[in-house]
CSV table of C-alpha atoms in Angstrom, one decimal:
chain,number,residue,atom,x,y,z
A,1,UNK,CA,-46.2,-21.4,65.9
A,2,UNK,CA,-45.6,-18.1,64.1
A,3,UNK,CA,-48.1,-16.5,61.9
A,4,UNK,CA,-47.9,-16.8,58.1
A,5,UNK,CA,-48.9,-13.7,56.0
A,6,UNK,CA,-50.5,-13.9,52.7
A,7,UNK,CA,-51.6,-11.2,49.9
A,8,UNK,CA,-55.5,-11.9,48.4
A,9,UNK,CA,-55.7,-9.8,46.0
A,10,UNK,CA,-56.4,-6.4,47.5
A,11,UNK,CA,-56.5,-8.2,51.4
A,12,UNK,CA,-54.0,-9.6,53.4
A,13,UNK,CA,-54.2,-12.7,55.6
A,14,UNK,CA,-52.4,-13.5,58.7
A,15,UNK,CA,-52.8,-17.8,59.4
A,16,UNK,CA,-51.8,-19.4,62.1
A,17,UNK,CA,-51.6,-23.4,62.8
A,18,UNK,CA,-51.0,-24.9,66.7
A,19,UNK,CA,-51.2,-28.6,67.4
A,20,UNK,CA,-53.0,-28.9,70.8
A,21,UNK,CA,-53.1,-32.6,72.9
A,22,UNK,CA,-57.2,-31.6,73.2
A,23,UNK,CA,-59.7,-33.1,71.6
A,24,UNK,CA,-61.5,-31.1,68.9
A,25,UNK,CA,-64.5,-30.3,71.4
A,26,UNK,CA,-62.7,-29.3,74.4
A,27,UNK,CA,-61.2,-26.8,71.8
A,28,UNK,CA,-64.3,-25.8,70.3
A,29,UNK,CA,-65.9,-25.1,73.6
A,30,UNK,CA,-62.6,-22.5,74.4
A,31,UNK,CA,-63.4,-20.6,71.4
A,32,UNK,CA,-67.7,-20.3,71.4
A,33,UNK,CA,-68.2,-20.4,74.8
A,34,UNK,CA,-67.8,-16.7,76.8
A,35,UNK,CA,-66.5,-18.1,80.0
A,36,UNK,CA,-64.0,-19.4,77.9
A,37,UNK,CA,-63.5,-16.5,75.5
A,38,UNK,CA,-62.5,-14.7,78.5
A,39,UNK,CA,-59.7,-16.0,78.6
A,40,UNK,CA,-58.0,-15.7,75.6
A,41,UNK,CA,-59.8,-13.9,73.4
A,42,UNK,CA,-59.1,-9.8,72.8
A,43,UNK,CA,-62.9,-8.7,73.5
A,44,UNK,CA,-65.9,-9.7,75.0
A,45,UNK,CA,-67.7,-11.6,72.4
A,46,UNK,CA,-72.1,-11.2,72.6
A,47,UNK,CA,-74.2,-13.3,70.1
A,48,UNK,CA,-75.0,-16.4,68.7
A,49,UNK,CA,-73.1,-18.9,67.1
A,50,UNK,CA,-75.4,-19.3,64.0
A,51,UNK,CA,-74.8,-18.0,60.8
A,52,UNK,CA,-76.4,-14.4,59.9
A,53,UNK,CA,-76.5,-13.9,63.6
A,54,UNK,CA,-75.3,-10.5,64.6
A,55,UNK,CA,-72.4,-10.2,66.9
A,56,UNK,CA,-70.9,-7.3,69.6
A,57,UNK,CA,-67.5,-6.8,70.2
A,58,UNK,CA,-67.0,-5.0,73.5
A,59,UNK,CA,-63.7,-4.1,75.5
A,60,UNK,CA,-63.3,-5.5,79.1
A,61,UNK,CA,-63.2,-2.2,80.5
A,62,UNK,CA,-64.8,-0.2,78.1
A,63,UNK,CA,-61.5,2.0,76.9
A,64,UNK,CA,-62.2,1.1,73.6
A,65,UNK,CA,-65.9,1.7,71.4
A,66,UNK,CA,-68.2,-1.5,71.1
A,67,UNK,CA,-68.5,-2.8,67.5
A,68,UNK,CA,-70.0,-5.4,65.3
A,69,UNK,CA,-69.8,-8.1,63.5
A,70,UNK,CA,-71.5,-11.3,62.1
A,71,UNK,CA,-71.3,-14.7,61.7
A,72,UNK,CA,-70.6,-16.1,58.5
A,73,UNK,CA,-69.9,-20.0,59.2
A,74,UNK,CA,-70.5,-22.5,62.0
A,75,UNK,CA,-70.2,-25.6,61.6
A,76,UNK,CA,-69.4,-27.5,65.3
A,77,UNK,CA,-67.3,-28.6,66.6
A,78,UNK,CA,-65.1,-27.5,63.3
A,79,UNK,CA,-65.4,-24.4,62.0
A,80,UNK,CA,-66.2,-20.9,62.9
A,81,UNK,CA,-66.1,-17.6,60.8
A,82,UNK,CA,-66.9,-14.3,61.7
A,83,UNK,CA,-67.0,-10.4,60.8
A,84,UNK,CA,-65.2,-8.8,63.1
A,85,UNK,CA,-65.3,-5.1,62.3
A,86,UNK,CA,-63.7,-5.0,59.1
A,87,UNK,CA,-61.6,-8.3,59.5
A,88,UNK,CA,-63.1,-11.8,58.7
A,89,UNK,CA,-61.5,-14.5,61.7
A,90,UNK,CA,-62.0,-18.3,60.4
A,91,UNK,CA,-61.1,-21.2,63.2
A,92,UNK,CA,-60.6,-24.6,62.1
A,93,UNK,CA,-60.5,-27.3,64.5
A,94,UNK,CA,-59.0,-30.6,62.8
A,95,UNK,CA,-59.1,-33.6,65.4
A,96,UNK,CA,-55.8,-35.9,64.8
A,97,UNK,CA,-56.4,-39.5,63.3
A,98,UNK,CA,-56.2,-40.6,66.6
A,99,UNK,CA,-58.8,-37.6,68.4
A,100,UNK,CA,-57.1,-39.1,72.0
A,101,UNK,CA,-53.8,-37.3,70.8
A,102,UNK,CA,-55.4,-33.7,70.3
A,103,UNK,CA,-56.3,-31.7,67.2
A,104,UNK,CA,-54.8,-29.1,64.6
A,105,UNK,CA,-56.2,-25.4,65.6
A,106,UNK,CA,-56.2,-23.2,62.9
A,107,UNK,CA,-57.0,-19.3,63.1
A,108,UNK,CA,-56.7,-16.7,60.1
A,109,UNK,CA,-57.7,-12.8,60.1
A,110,UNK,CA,-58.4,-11.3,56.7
A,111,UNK,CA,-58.2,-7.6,57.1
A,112,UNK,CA,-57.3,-4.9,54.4
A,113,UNK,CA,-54.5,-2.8,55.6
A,114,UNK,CA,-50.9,-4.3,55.5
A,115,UNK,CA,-49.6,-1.7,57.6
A,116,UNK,CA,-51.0,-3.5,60.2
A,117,UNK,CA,-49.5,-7.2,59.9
A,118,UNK,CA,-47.2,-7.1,62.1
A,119,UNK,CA,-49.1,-5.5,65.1
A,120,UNK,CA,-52.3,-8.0,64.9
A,121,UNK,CA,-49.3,-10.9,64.4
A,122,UNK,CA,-48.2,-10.4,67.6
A,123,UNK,CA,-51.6,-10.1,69.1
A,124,UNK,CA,-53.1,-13.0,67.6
A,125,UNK,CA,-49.9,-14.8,68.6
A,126,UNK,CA,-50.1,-13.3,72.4
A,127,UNK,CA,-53.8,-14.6,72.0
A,128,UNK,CA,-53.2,-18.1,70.6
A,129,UNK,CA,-50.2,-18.7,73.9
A,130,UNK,CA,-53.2,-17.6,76.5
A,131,UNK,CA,-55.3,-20.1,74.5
A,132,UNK,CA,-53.3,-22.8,75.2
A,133,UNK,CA,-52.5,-22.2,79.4
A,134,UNK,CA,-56.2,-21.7,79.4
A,135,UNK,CA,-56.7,-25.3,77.7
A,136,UNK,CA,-54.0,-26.6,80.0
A,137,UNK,CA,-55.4,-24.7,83.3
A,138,UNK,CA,-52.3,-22.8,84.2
A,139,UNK,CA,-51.8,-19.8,84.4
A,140,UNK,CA,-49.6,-17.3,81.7
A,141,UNK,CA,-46.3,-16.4,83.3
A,142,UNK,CA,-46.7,-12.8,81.6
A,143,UNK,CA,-49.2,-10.1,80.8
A,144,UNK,CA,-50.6,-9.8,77.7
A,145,UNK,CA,-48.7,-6.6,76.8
A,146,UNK,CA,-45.0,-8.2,78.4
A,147,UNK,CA,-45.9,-11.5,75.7
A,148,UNK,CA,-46.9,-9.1,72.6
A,149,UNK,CA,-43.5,-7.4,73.7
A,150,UNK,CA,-41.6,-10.1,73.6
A,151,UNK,CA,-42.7,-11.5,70.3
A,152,UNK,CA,-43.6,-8.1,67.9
A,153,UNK,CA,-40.1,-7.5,66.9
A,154,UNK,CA,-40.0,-11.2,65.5
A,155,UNK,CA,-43.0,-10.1,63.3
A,156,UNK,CA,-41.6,-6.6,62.5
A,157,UNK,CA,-38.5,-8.7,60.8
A,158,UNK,CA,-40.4,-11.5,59.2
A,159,UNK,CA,-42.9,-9.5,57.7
A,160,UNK,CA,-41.1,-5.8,56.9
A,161,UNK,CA,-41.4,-2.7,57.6
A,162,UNK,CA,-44.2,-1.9,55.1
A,163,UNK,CA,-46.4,-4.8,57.6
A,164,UNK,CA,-45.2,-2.3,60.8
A,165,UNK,CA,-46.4,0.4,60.5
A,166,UNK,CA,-49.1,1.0,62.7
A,167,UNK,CA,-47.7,1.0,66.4
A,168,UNK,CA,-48.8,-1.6,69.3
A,169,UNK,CA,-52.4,-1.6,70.5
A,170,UNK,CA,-53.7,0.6,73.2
């Protein structure tokens, strides 16, 4: 359940893989649909899922500037790629041979600044655990900032010190 980090070329790559007991379009509909994105996802996402269509990032509460983004792949209910600021976010849904028993999720940021690993780890790992209470209707036992808590020192050690240092998000 822990994210993976990879060096391409002069980018880095953080993947993560979760087996979920939902079929591939319940899933799909959890990471398109806003209601949905809500949920789980770090920022309000506005746009189409079509690729070339612009997209806008915006912050729940507006503490943070709106930016955009684009979407590079979409291919339902299977694959979605998108700019996201500077980062490229790719989800891969993979139903099981038997689709009744769920699918393979996977999510991977490519982003350019390794100092950074460690911190979006954690996040994208906070994110991916309110994915799955959303999927199972229950609700998270912790805030978002208690889970990235909990889990950033794991990533801090895995990764290094070079992948740690820019500090938690505001």
């Amino acid at each position: 359940m822990n994210g993976e980090l990879d060096q391409l070329g002069d980018r880095w790559r953080l993947r993560f893989t979760r087996e979920l007991e939902y079929p591939a379009e319940k899933v799909w509909r959890a990471v398109t649909e806003p209601a949905h994105l809500d949920a789980w996802f770090p920022q309000r996402v506005t746009g189409e899922w079509r690729v070339g269509a612009p997209l806008k990032f915006e912050s729940r509460d507006g503490e943070h500037p709106a930016f955009d983004g684009e979407v590079l792949a979409c291919e339902p209910p299977s694959l979605l790629e998108f700019r996201w600021g500077p980062d490229v976010i790719r989800f891969e849904i993979v139903p099981h041979a038997e689709p009744a028993t769920g699918c393979t999720f996977r999510l991977s940021d490519v982003f350019g600044e390794l100092g950074k690993a460690a911190r979006d780890g954690a996040g994208w790992h906070t994110c991916l655990d309110f994915l799955a209470h959303h999927l199972a209707g229950t609700a998270a036992p912790w805030t978002t900032v208690e889970r990235w808590s909990e889990v950033h020192p794991g990533y801090v050690e895995r990764l290094g010190p070079a992948a740690a240092t820019l500090g938690p998000p505001s």
